[in-house]
Short mmCIF file of C-alpha atoms and ligand atoms in Angstrom, two decimals:
data_model
loop_
_atom_site.label_atom_id
_atom_site.label_comp_id
_atom_site.label_asym_id
_atom_site.label_seq_id
_atom_site.Cartn_x
_atom_site.Cartn_y
_atom_site.Cartn_z
CA MET A 17 145.36 109.28 92.82
CA GLY A 18 143.40 106.55 91.02
CA ILE A 19 140.35 104.74 92.34
CA ALA A 20 141.16 103.88 95.94
CA THR A 21 140.06 103.74 99.54
CA VAL A 22 142.38 106.07 101.49
CA ASN A 23 141.51 106.54 105.16
CA PRO A 24 141.26 110.35 105.63
CA ALA A 25 141.85 110.02 109.38
CA THR A 26 145.27 108.38 108.91
CA GLY A 27 146.33 108.85 105.29
CA GLU A 28 146.69 105.07 104.87
CA THR A 29 145.85 103.59 101.45
CA VAL A 30 143.58 100.70 102.36
CA LYS A 31 142.71 99.32 98.94
CA THR A 32 143.15 100.25 95.28
CA PHE A 33 140.93 99.38 92.32
CA GLU A 34 141.56 99.07 88.60
CA PRO A 35 139.28 101.20 86.41
CA LEU A 36 137.08 99.31 83.96
CA THR A 37 138.46 98.76 80.46
CA PRO A 38 136.50 100.00 77.41
CA GLU A 39 135.40 96.38 76.79
CA GLU A 40 134.12 96.02 80.33
CA ILE A 41 132.22 99.31 80.04
CA GLU A 42 130.68 98.13 76.77
CA ALA A 43 129.51 94.90 78.41
CA LYS A 44 127.85 96.85 81.22
CA LEU A 45 126.11 99.25 78.85
CA ALA A 46 124.86 96.34 76.75
CA LYS A 47 123.54 94.64 79.86
CA ALA A 48 121.83 97.84 81.03
CA GLN A 49 120.15 98.34 77.66
CA ASP A 50 118.92 94.74 77.48
CA ARG A 51 117.62 95.01 80.99
CA PHE A 52 115.79 98.26 80.29
CA LEU A 53 113.76 96.67 77.49
CA GLU A 54 112.19 94.31 80.04
CA TYR A 55 112.43 96.37 83.18
CA ARG A 56 110.36 99.25 81.81
CA HIS A 57 107.36 96.88 81.68
CA THR A 58 107.56 95.82 85.33
CA SER A 59 104.68 97.07 87.49
CA PHE A 60 104.92 99.80 90.08
CA ALA A 61 103.87 97.20 92.66
CA GLN A 62 106.84 95.02 91.75
CA ARG A 63 109.32 97.91 91.76
CA SER A 64 107.92 99.10 95.11
CA GLN A 65 108.46 95.68 96.60
CA TRP A 66 112.13 95.72 95.57
CA MET A 67 112.57 99.33 96.71
CA ASN A 68 111.05 98.59 100.12
CA LYS A 69 113.38 95.62 100.44
CA ALA A 70 116.34 97.93 99.70
CA ALA A 71 115.11 100.16 102.55
CA GLU A 72 115.04 97.15 104.89
CA ILE A 73 118.61 96.19 103.95
CA LEU A 74 119.84 99.77 104.49
CA GLU A 75 118.34 99.73 107.98
CA ARG A 76 119.49 96.20 108.75
CA ASP A 77 123.09 96.95 107.74
CA GLN A 78 123.24 100.59 108.89
CA VAL A 79 126.28 100.11 111.14
CA GLU A 80 128.30 98.17 108.57
CA LEU A 81 127.40 100.70 105.85
CA GLY A 82 128.22 103.58 108.19
CA LYS A 83 131.68 102.13 108.78
CA ILE A 84 132.39 101.93 105.04
CA MET A 85 131.41 105.60 104.57
CA THR A 86 133.50 106.71 107.55
CA LEU A 87 136.49 104.71 106.42
CA GLU A 88 136.42 106.10 102.89
CA MET A 89 135.52 109.76 103.36
CA GLY A 90 135.85 110.49 107.06
CA LYS A 91 132.35 111.51 108.10
CA THR A 92 131.58 110.78 111.73
CA ILE A 93 130.17 107.34 112.36
CA LYS A 94 126.99 108.73 113.91
CA SER A 95 126.29 110.83 110.82
CA ALA A 96 127.15 107.91 108.52
CA ILE A 97 124.64 105.64 110.25
CA ALA A 98 122.04 108.42 110.06
CA GLU A 99 122.79 108.67 106.32
CA ALA A 100 122.07 104.97 105.78
CA LYS A 101 118.72 105.42 107.54
CA LYS A 102 117.87 108.51 105.49
CA CYS A 103 118.50 106.46 102.33
CA ALA A 104 115.88 103.98 103.56
CA SER A 105 113.42 106.86 103.86
CA VAL A 106 113.88 108.00 100.26
CA CYS A 107 113.45 104.41 99.03
CA ARG A 108 110.15 104.12 100.93
CA TYR A 109 108.99 107.56 99.82
CA TYR A 110 109.26 106.69 96.12
CA ALA A 111 108.06 103.12 96.67
CA ASP A 112 104.86 104.62 98.14
CA ASN A 113 104.40 107.58 95.78
CA ALA A 114 105.93 106.87 92.36
CA GLU A 115 102.77 105.42 90.83
CA GLU A 116 100.71 108.44 91.92
CA PHE A 117 103.41 110.87 90.72
CA LEU A 118 103.54 109.27 87.28
CA LYS A 119 99.91 108.50 86.62
CA ASP A 120 98.25 109.95 83.50
CA VAL A 121 97.21 113.58 83.87
CA PRO A 122 93.99 114.37 81.97
CA ALA A 123 93.67 117.67 80.09
CA SER A 124 90.50 119.25 78.76
CA THR A 125 90.99 120.13 75.05
CA ASP A 126 89.25 119.84 71.70
CA ALA A 127 89.96 116.06 71.70
CA SER A 128 87.51 113.46 72.94
CA SER A 129 90.31 112.44 75.31
CA SER A 130 93.66 114.03 75.94
CA PHE A 131 96.15 113.45 78.67
CA VAL A 132 99.82 113.44 79.62
CA ARG A 133 101.65 110.14 80.11
CA PHE A 134 105.06 109.74 81.77
CA GLN A 135 107.34 107.10 80.28
CA PRO A 136 110.86 105.99 81.21
CA LEU A 137 113.74 107.04 78.97
CA GLY A 138 116.28 104.24 79.31
CA ILE A 139 119.78 104.26 80.80
CA ILE A 140 120.42 107.26 83.07
CA LEU A 141 123.99 108.07 84.13
CA ALA A 142 124.67 109.44 87.61
CA VAL A 143 128.03 111.09 88.37
CA MET A 144 128.16 111.45 92.12
CA PRO A 145 130.42 112.97 94.80
CA TRP A 146 131.91 111.53 97.92
CA ASN A 147 130.42 113.88 100.52
CA PHE A 148 127.18 111.95 101.10
CA PRO A 149 128.33 108.78 99.38
CA PHE A 150 125.10 106.83 99.95
CA TRP A 151 122.48 109.58 100.12
CA GLN A 152 123.50 111.28 96.87
CA VAL A 153 123.18 107.97 95.05
CA PHE A 154 119.95 106.78 96.68
CA ARG A 155 118.17 110.05 96.00
CA PHE A 156 118.96 109.38 92.32
CA VAL A 157 118.33 105.64 92.38
CA ALA A 158 114.95 105.62 94.11
CA PRO A 159 113.06 107.86 91.66
CA THR A 160 115.01 106.63 88.63
CA LEU A 161 114.33 102.94 89.15
CA MET A 162 110.75 103.55 90.31
CA ALA A 163 110.09 105.44 87.05
CA GLY A 164 111.17 102.39 85.05
CA ASN A 165 114.57 103.66 83.97
CA VAL A 166 117.80 101.77 84.62
CA GLY A 167 120.78 103.46 86.29
CA ILE A 168 124.55 103.46 85.94
CA LEU A 169 126.78 105.12 88.50
CA LYS A 170 130.17 106.75 88.19
CA HIS A 171 130.94 107.48 91.81
CA ALA A 172 133.79 109.64 93.11
CA SER A 173 137.15 107.87 92.92
CA ASN A 174 137.66 107.99 96.70
CA VAL A 175 134.51 106.01 97.60
CA PRO A 176 134.72 102.81 95.51
CA GLN A 177 133.63 100.50 98.31
CA CYS A 178 130.51 102.61 98.90
CA ALA A 179 129.81 102.44 95.16
CA LEU A 180 130.13 98.65 95.01
CA LYS A 181 128.09 98.19 98.17
CA ILE A 182 125.17 100.19 96.73
CA GLU A 183 124.99 97.85 93.74
CA GLU A 184 125.10 94.88 96.12
CA ILE A 185 122.19 96.26 98.17
CA LEU A 186 119.99 96.77 95.14
CA THR A 187 120.81 93.31 93.82
CA GLU A 188 120.00 91.72 97.16
CA ALA A 189 116.76 93.73 97.22
CA GLY A 190 115.71 91.84 94.09
CA PHE A 191 116.20 94.38 91.30
CA PRO A 192 117.03 92.45 88.14
CA ASP A 193 120.68 92.15 87.15
CA GLY A 194 121.63 95.28 85.19
CA ALA A 195 118.88 97.56 86.55
CA PHE A 196 121.58 99.38 88.49
CA GLN A 197 125.32 99.04 87.91
CA THR A 198 128.35 100.69 89.40
CA LEU A 199 131.10 101.54 86.90
CA LEU A 200 134.48 101.97 88.53
CA ILE A 201 135.88 104.54 86.13
CA GLY A 202 137.82 107.80 86.24
CA ALA A 203 136.37 111.20 85.29
CA SER A 204 138.07 111.07 81.87
CA GLN A 205 135.97 108.00 80.95
CA VAL A 206 132.63 109.80 81.45
CA GLU A 207 132.44 111.60 78.11
CA SER A 208 132.50 108.43 76.01
CA ILE A 209 129.61 107.08 78.08
CA ILE A 210 127.58 110.26 77.55
CA ASN A 211 128.28 109.94 73.84
CA ASP A 212 126.84 106.43 73.74
CA ASP A 213 123.38 106.36 72.08
CA ARG A 214 122.03 103.98 74.67
CA VAL A 215 122.59 106.49 77.50
CA LYS A 216 119.67 108.92 77.48
CA ALA A 217 120.38 111.49 80.20
CA ALA A 218 122.71 112.28 83.07
CA THR A 219 122.76 113.86 86.50
CA LEU A 220 125.83 115.20 88.31
CA THR A 221 126.38 116.43 91.83
CA GLY A 222 129.74 118.05 92.43
CA SER A 223 131.86 121.00 91.40
CA GLU A 224 131.05 123.65 88.84
CA PHE A 225 133.91 122.45 86.64
CA ALA A 226 132.70 118.84 86.56
CA GLY A 227 129.10 119.97 86.00
CA ALA A 228 130.01 122.24 83.11
CA SER A 229 132.13 119.54 81.52
CA LEU A 230 129.38 116.89 81.74
CA ALA A 231 126.69 119.30 80.56
CA ALA A 232 128.82 120.41 77.59
CA ALA A 233 129.32 116.80 76.49
CA ALA A 234 125.62 116.01 77.00
CA GLY A 235 124.60 119.23 75.21
CA LYS A 236 126.49 118.16 72.09
CA GLN A 237 124.41 114.98 72.09
CA ILE A 238 121.13 116.83 72.91
CA LYS A 239 120.77 114.89 76.15
CA LYS A 240 119.13 116.24 79.24
CA THR A 241 121.13 116.87 82.41
CA VAL A 242 120.37 117.75 86.00
CA LEU A 243 123.18 119.54 87.84
CA GLU A 244 123.50 119.94 91.59
CA LEU A 245 126.63 121.99 92.18
CA GLY A 246 128.15 124.05 94.94
CA GLY A 247 126.68 126.68 97.20
CA SER A 248 127.65 129.47 99.53
CA ASP A 249 124.40 129.62 101.42
CA PRO A 250 123.54 132.75 103.40
CA PHE A 251 122.19 132.45 106.95
CA ILE A 252 120.49 135.74 107.80
CA VAL A 253 119.82 136.61 111.45
CA LEU A 254 117.63 139.66 112.13
CA ASP A 255 116.69 141.57 115.32
CA SER A 256 113.61 139.55 116.27
CA ALA A 257 115.31 136.14 115.95
CA ASP A 258 115.72 133.71 118.83
CA ILE A 259 119.51 134.18 118.95
CA GLU A 260 120.25 131.07 121.00
CA ALA A 261 118.27 128.87 118.59
CA ALA A 262 119.84 130.63 115.60
CA ALA A 263 123.39 130.10 116.91
CA SER A 264 122.75 126.40 117.62
CA SER A 265 121.25 125.91 114.19
CA ALA A 266 124.09 127.93 112.60
CA THR A 267 126.64 125.61 114.19
CA ALA A 268 124.82 122.49 113.01
CA ALA A 269 124.29 123.98 109.55
CA ARG A 270 127.93 124.97 109.07
CA MET A 271 129.43 121.85 110.61
CA LEU A 272 127.22 119.30 108.85
CA ASN A 273 129.55 116.67 107.40
CA SER A 274 132.58 118.56 108.79
CA GLY A 275 131.54 121.47 106.59
CA GLN A 276 131.57 119.46 103.35
CA SER A 277 128.01 119.98 102.25
CA CYS A 278 126.68 122.01 99.36
CA ILE A 279 123.76 123.23 101.50
CA ALA A 280 125.83 124.03 104.57
CA ALA A 281 125.26 127.60 105.75
CA LYS A 282 128.52 129.35 104.88
CA ARG A 283 127.96 133.10 105.16
CA PHE A 284 126.38 134.33 108.40
CA ILE A 285 124.78 137.73 107.83
CA VAL A 286 123.74 139.21 111.15
CA ALA A 287 121.92 142.42 112.11
CA GLU A 288 124.25 144.81 113.95
CA SER A 289 121.95 144.98 117.01
CA VAL A 290 122.27 141.24 117.74
CA ALA A 291 125.67 140.55 116.19
CA ASP A 292 127.74 140.64 119.41
CA HIS A 293 125.42 138.17 121.10
CA PHE A 294 125.31 135.86 118.07
CA GLU A 295 129.10 135.99 117.62
CA LYS A 296 129.74 135.14 121.28
CA LEU A 297 127.40 132.13 121.14
CA LEU A 298 128.85 130.93 117.84
CA VAL A 299 132.40 131.06 119.20
CA GLU A 300 131.28 129.09 122.30
CA LYS A 301 129.51 126.47 120.25
CA PHE A 302 132.35 126.04 117.75
CA SER A 303 134.84 125.72 120.65
CA ALA A 304 132.78 122.93 122.21
CA LEU A 305 132.98 120.71 119.12
CA LYS A 306 135.11 117.61 119.45
CA VAL A 307 137.47 117.13 116.50
CA GLY A 308 138.98 113.68 116.11
CA ASP A 309 138.60 110.02 115.19
CA PRO A 310 135.45 109.78 113.05
CA MET A 311 134.87 106.18 114.19
CA ASP A 312 134.42 107.45 117.77
CA GLU A 313 130.72 108.01 118.62
CA ALA A 314 131.63 111.14 120.61
CA THR A 315 133.34 112.93 117.69
CA ASP A 316 131.59 115.93 116.11
CA ILE A 317 134.10 116.83 113.39
CA GLY A 318 136.05 114.24 111.45
CA PRO A 319 138.83 114.75 108.91
CA LEU A 320 138.19 116.35 105.54
CA ALA A 321 137.84 113.77 102.80
CA THR A 322 141.18 114.33 101.04
CA PRO A 323 144.47 116.21 101.58
CA ASP A 324 143.56 118.44 98.58
CA ILE A 325 140.39 119.62 100.26
CA LEU A 326 142.38 120.40 103.41
CA ASP A 327 144.93 122.40 101.39
CA ASP A 328 142.21 124.26 99.50
CA ILE A 329 140.38 125.32 102.63
CA ASP A 330 143.56 126.42 104.36
CA GLN A 331 144.61 128.47 101.34
CA GLN A 332 141.18 130.14 101.21
CA VAL A 333 141.45 131.02 104.91
CA GLN A 334 145.04 132.29 104.67
CA LYS A 335 144.27 134.39 101.59
CA SER A 336 141.22 135.94 103.30
CA VAL A 337 143.32 136.71 106.38
CA ALA A 338 146.07 138.23 104.25
CA MET A 339 143.41 140.49 102.70
CA GLY A 340 142.25 141.63 106.16
CA ALA A 341 139.84 139.04 107.60
CA ARG A 342 140.12 138.40 111.35
CA VAL A 343 140.19 134.88 112.83
CA LEU A 344 137.89 134.54 115.87
CA ILE A 345 138.66 130.86 116.41
CA GLY A 346 140.58 128.11 114.58
CA GLY A 347 142.17 129.13 111.29
CA LYS A 348 144.52 126.22 110.85
CA ALA A 349 144.93 122.49 110.28
CA LEU A 350 145.59 120.11 113.16
CA GLU A 351 149.16 118.88 113.21
CA GLY A 352 149.82 115.17 112.68
CA ALA A 353 148.28 112.51 110.47
CA GLY A 354 144.88 112.93 108.82
CA ASN A 355 143.12 115.81 107.08
CA PHE A 356 141.82 117.62 110.17
CA TYR A 357 140.94 121.32 110.14
CA LEU A 358 139.90 123.26 113.22
CA PRO A 359 136.40 124.78 113.39
CA THR A 360 137.01 128.33 112.23
CA ILE A 361 135.16 131.64 112.31
CA LEU A 362 136.29 134.58 110.18
CA THR A 363 134.97 138.12 110.61
CA ASP A 364 135.71 141.59 109.16
CA ILE A 365 135.46 139.88 105.80
CA PRO A 366 137.06 142.01 103.05
CA PRO A 367 135.02 142.46 99.87
CA ASN A 368 136.06 140.04 97.09
CA SER A 369 138.14 137.88 99.42
CA PRO A 370 137.61 134.09 99.23
CA ALA A 371 135.53 134.29 102.46
CA ASP A 372 133.26 136.77 100.69
CA LYS A 373 132.86 135.15 97.30
CA GLU A 374 133.96 131.50 97.24
CA GLU A 375 132.48 128.27 98.53
CA PHE A 376 134.30 126.98 101.65
CA PHE A 377 134.01 123.17 101.62
CA GLY A 378 135.14 122.67 105.22
CA PRO A 379 134.43 123.85 108.79
CA VAL A 380 134.86 127.59 108.23
CA ALA A 381 132.18 130.23 108.86
CA SER A 382 132.26 133.78 107.48
CA LEU A 383 130.54 136.30 109.75
CA PHE A 384 129.15 139.56 108.34
CA ARG A 385 127.39 142.44 110.12
CA VAL A 386 124.66 144.46 108.40
CA LYS A 387 122.55 147.48 109.35
CA THR A 388 119.38 146.81 107.34
CA LEU A 389 117.42 144.00 105.71
CA ASP A 390 118.15 145.58 102.32
CA GLU A 391 121.85 145.24 103.02
CA ALA A 392 121.39 141.62 104.20
CA ILE A 393 119.54 140.64 101.03
CA GLU A 394 122.06 142.39 98.80
CA LEU A 395 124.92 140.57 100.51
CA ALA A 396 123.05 137.25 100.41
CA ASN A 397 122.68 137.63 96.63
CA SER A 398 126.21 138.86 96.02
CA THR A 399 127.70 135.50 95.01
CA THR A 400 127.41 133.45 91.85
CA PHE A 401 125.75 130.66 93.85
CA GLY A 402 122.04 130.19 94.54
CA LEU A 403 121.43 126.93 96.34
CA GLY A 404 119.77 127.40 99.75
CA ALA A 405 119.19 130.21 102.23
CA SER A 406 118.14 130.39 105.85
CA GLY A 407 116.43 133.43 107.37
CA TRP A 408 115.85 134.03 111.08
CA THR A 409 113.11 136.50 112.00
CA THR A 410 109.63 136.36 113.52
CA ASP A 411 108.44 139.38 111.52
CA PRO A 412 106.11 138.13 108.72
CA HIS A 413 107.02 141.06 106.46
CA GLU A 414 110.74 140.30 106.77
CA GLN A 415 110.05 136.60 106.20
CA GLU A 416 108.18 137.40 102.97
CA ARG A 417 110.99 139.62 101.75
CA ILE A 418 113.60 136.91 102.35
CA ILE A 419 111.42 134.29 100.64
CA ASN A 420 110.80 136.53 97.63
CA GLU A 421 114.10 138.32 97.22
CA VAL A 422 116.87 135.87 98.09
CA GLU A 423 118.10 134.10 94.94
CA ALA A 424 118.10 130.44 95.97
CA GLY A 425 116.51 127.10 95.17
CA ALA A 426 115.26 126.84 98.76
CA VAL A 427 114.53 129.24 101.61
CA PHE A 428 114.11 127.98 105.15
CA ILE A 429 112.72 130.39 107.76
CA ASN A 430 113.81 129.86 111.39
CA GLY A 431 115.44 126.55 110.50
CA MET A 432 118.49 125.23 108.69
CA VAL A 433 118.40 124.16 105.06
CA LYS A 434 118.08 120.40 104.70
CA SER A 435 117.03 117.90 102.09
CA ASP A 436 113.80 116.00 102.59
CA PRO A 437 112.44 113.36 100.17
CA ARG A 438 109.07 115.16 100.20
CA LEU A 439 110.47 118.51 99.01
CA PRO A 440 112.25 119.38 95.77
CA PHE A 441 115.98 120.03 96.03
CA GLY A 442 118.20 122.00 93.66
CA GLY A 443 119.69 125.36 92.84
CA THR A 444 119.58 128.50 90.77
CA LYS A 445 122.46 130.51 89.24
CA ILE A 446 125.74 128.59 89.19
CA SER A 447 124.46 126.11 91.79
CA GLY A 448 122.84 124.19 88.95
CA TYR A 449 119.46 123.39 87.47
CA GLY A 450 116.77 120.77 87.60
CA ARG A 451 115.42 119.26 90.77
CA GLU A 452 115.88 116.11 92.77
CA LEU A 453 113.38 114.65 95.25
CA GLY A 454 109.62 115.18 95.57
CA ILE A 455 107.37 114.86 92.54
CA TYR A 456 109.68 117.11 90.51
CA GLY A 457 112.66 114.77 91.00
CA ILE A 458 110.92 111.74 89.50
CA GLN A 459 109.61 113.79 86.58
CA GLU A 460 113.09 114.91 85.44
CA PHE A 461 114.01 111.69 83.66
CA VAL A 462 110.81 110.69 81.92
CA ASN A 463 109.31 111.41 78.53
CA ILE A 464 106.36 113.69 79.27
CA LYS A 465 104.20 112.46 76.41
CA THR A 466 101.16 114.36 75.17
CA VAL A 467 98.33 112.08 74.04
CA TRP A 468 95.41 113.43 71.97
CA ILE A 469 92.57 111.19 70.75
CA LYS A 470 89.88 112.52 68.42
P1 NDP B 502 134.23 116.93 91.66
O1 NDP B 502 133.19 117.74 91.02
O2 NDP B 502 135.57 116.92 91.05
O3 NDP B 502 133.72 115.40 91.78
C1 NDP B 502 132.36 115.04 91.77
C2 NDP B 502 132.16 113.88 90.79
O4 NDP B 502 132.39 114.33 89.45
C3 NDP B 502 133.14 112.73 91.01
O5 NDP B 502 132.50 111.52 90.70
C4 NDP B 502 134.23 113.04 89.99
O6 NDP B 502 134.99 111.91 89.66
C5 NDP B 502 133.40 113.53 88.84
N1 NDP B 502 134.12 114.38 87.90
C6 NDP B 502 135.12 115.24 88.15
N2 NDP B 502 135.49 115.87 87.02
C7 NDP B 502 134.70 115.41 86.04
C8 NDP B 502 134.61 115.67 84.64
N3 NDP B 502 135.39 116.55 84.05
N4 NDP B 502 133.67 115.00 83.94
C9 NDP B 502 132.86 114.11 84.53
N5 NDP B 502 132.92 113.80 85.83
C10 NDP B 502 133.82 114.45 86.59
O7 NDP B 502 134.32 117.35 93.15
P2 NDP B 502 135.55 117.20 94.14
O8 NDP B 502 135.32 115.94 94.82
O9 NDP B 502 136.86 117.35 93.50
O10 NDP B 502 135.32 118.48 95.03
C11 NDP B 502 135.69 119.77 94.57
C12 NDP B 502 134.59 120.79 94.87
O11 NDP B 502 133.34 120.35 94.33
C13 NDP B 502 134.28 121.02 96.33
O12 NDP B 502 135.14 121.92 96.91
C14 NDP B 502 132.87 121.54 96.24
O13 NDP B 502 132.87 122.91 95.93
C15 NDP B 502 132.27 120.82 95.10
N6 NDP B 502 131.47 119.68 95.52
C16 NDP B 502 130.12 119.87 95.68
C17 NDP B 502 129.37 118.85 96.13
C18 NDP B 502 127.93 119.02 96.33
O14 NDP B 502 127.36 118.30 97.12
N7 NDP B 502 127.29 119.91 95.59
C19 NDP B 502 129.92 117.56 96.47
C20 NDP B 502 131.33 117.44 96.24
C21 NDP B 502 132.04 118.48 95.78
P3 NDP B 502 136.46 111.67 90.29
O15 NDP B 502 136.25 111.51 91.76
O16 NDP B 502 136.91 110.44 89.62
O17 NDP B 502 137.26 112.89 89.95
#
């Protein structure tokens, strides 16, 4: 499938798009480079004004933007509208804080004056996925443009209208022509862009394969990358936890975006003493979810974004079951049009089955029982991923152990993992490297220049 809007709820191809030609890509890169030479000298006050205006537009048009997201990738309309509003928050956060985050940092040395200065690099390429088609882009755009860089976007091929709309919003907000451009291109056209001297760095959110391929190309050119890849986040529930709260949060954490989130809790690791109670509540809560038309305000679970994702998740479930996993609820696709999969809980997970080791990018929970905290931590760390982790216990000693010993870019205690503009976001192990958001996010794509004056 080329670049197209295909409604995941019906399978209908709504609109197709031609990828840019090499000449068109060249014109966009030339424009971005010309723009950077002026844009880098604009003041923080000016950039903040444009960024705040972008936030206003996102809020003003939240329903229209929500409908585009839902049409293209199937997230529920209520979550799509919430996503537009969250994008406004990241715009305001960097509009308010970028100057402070990037001001000179003095250092006491043998010089009469020495300090660190942060300077923009130039054109930054973002390769982004479809799962949060606005949020993933705005959390790149807000720090990147506020730092004085210019951005180009290669968005996922199934969300072209989202991609074009984002450029429109930033243009309407007042950013100069070329400060941010969407390139409608396929994945095979990315490498030549990375190889272009004018492009200074790249960030990718998506699969391990795509991340490795981008990073390999960038590595050959000695260009920095930030990678935000998959996860198979553990959600550890221990004896002292509030089981009702944990089960509600577990449901929200697993079902976020119909299960298509890198930081969704995927492996539920529960102490034996509370496991029956937790399992019963989880089954009840999964059963109560309404699967259906994502444009309907009452729907909790929409279709998966593409038929391939539906096939992948079903194969992972069927393979796990064939190896010995037991289905507590769900375990199959809905019949009829659209990429709908039933909320599913697997238990008695066999070692090395997909439910044990792989990322499930859909509404499927794997439930494990453990006897000790040692066992819980060992299981939590037994995948190649290391994105987020959630731990449920009121015991401070157990909390400390989870914080210190679970291999993850984020640990949330008695809450679900979520992204917040004020906190850094990113992974360890095969979940990637580098950080988005917070002060660390804006400092990824700048030249951290040492200045020493005798
Ligand atoms: P991909 O990694 O294939 O797509 C993400 C982005 O990377 C898209 O823009 C895609 O473009 C682009 N891309 C794909 N291959 C390359 C490449 N070789 N070089 C440069 N860019 C590339 O994700 P999928 O959408 O196919 O999803 C597959 C899996 O990825 C999921 O099951 C999940 O594990 C993971 N994923 C993780 C996400 C996260 O939030 N961390 C988000 C989405 C997916 P194009 O669409 O044109 O192929």
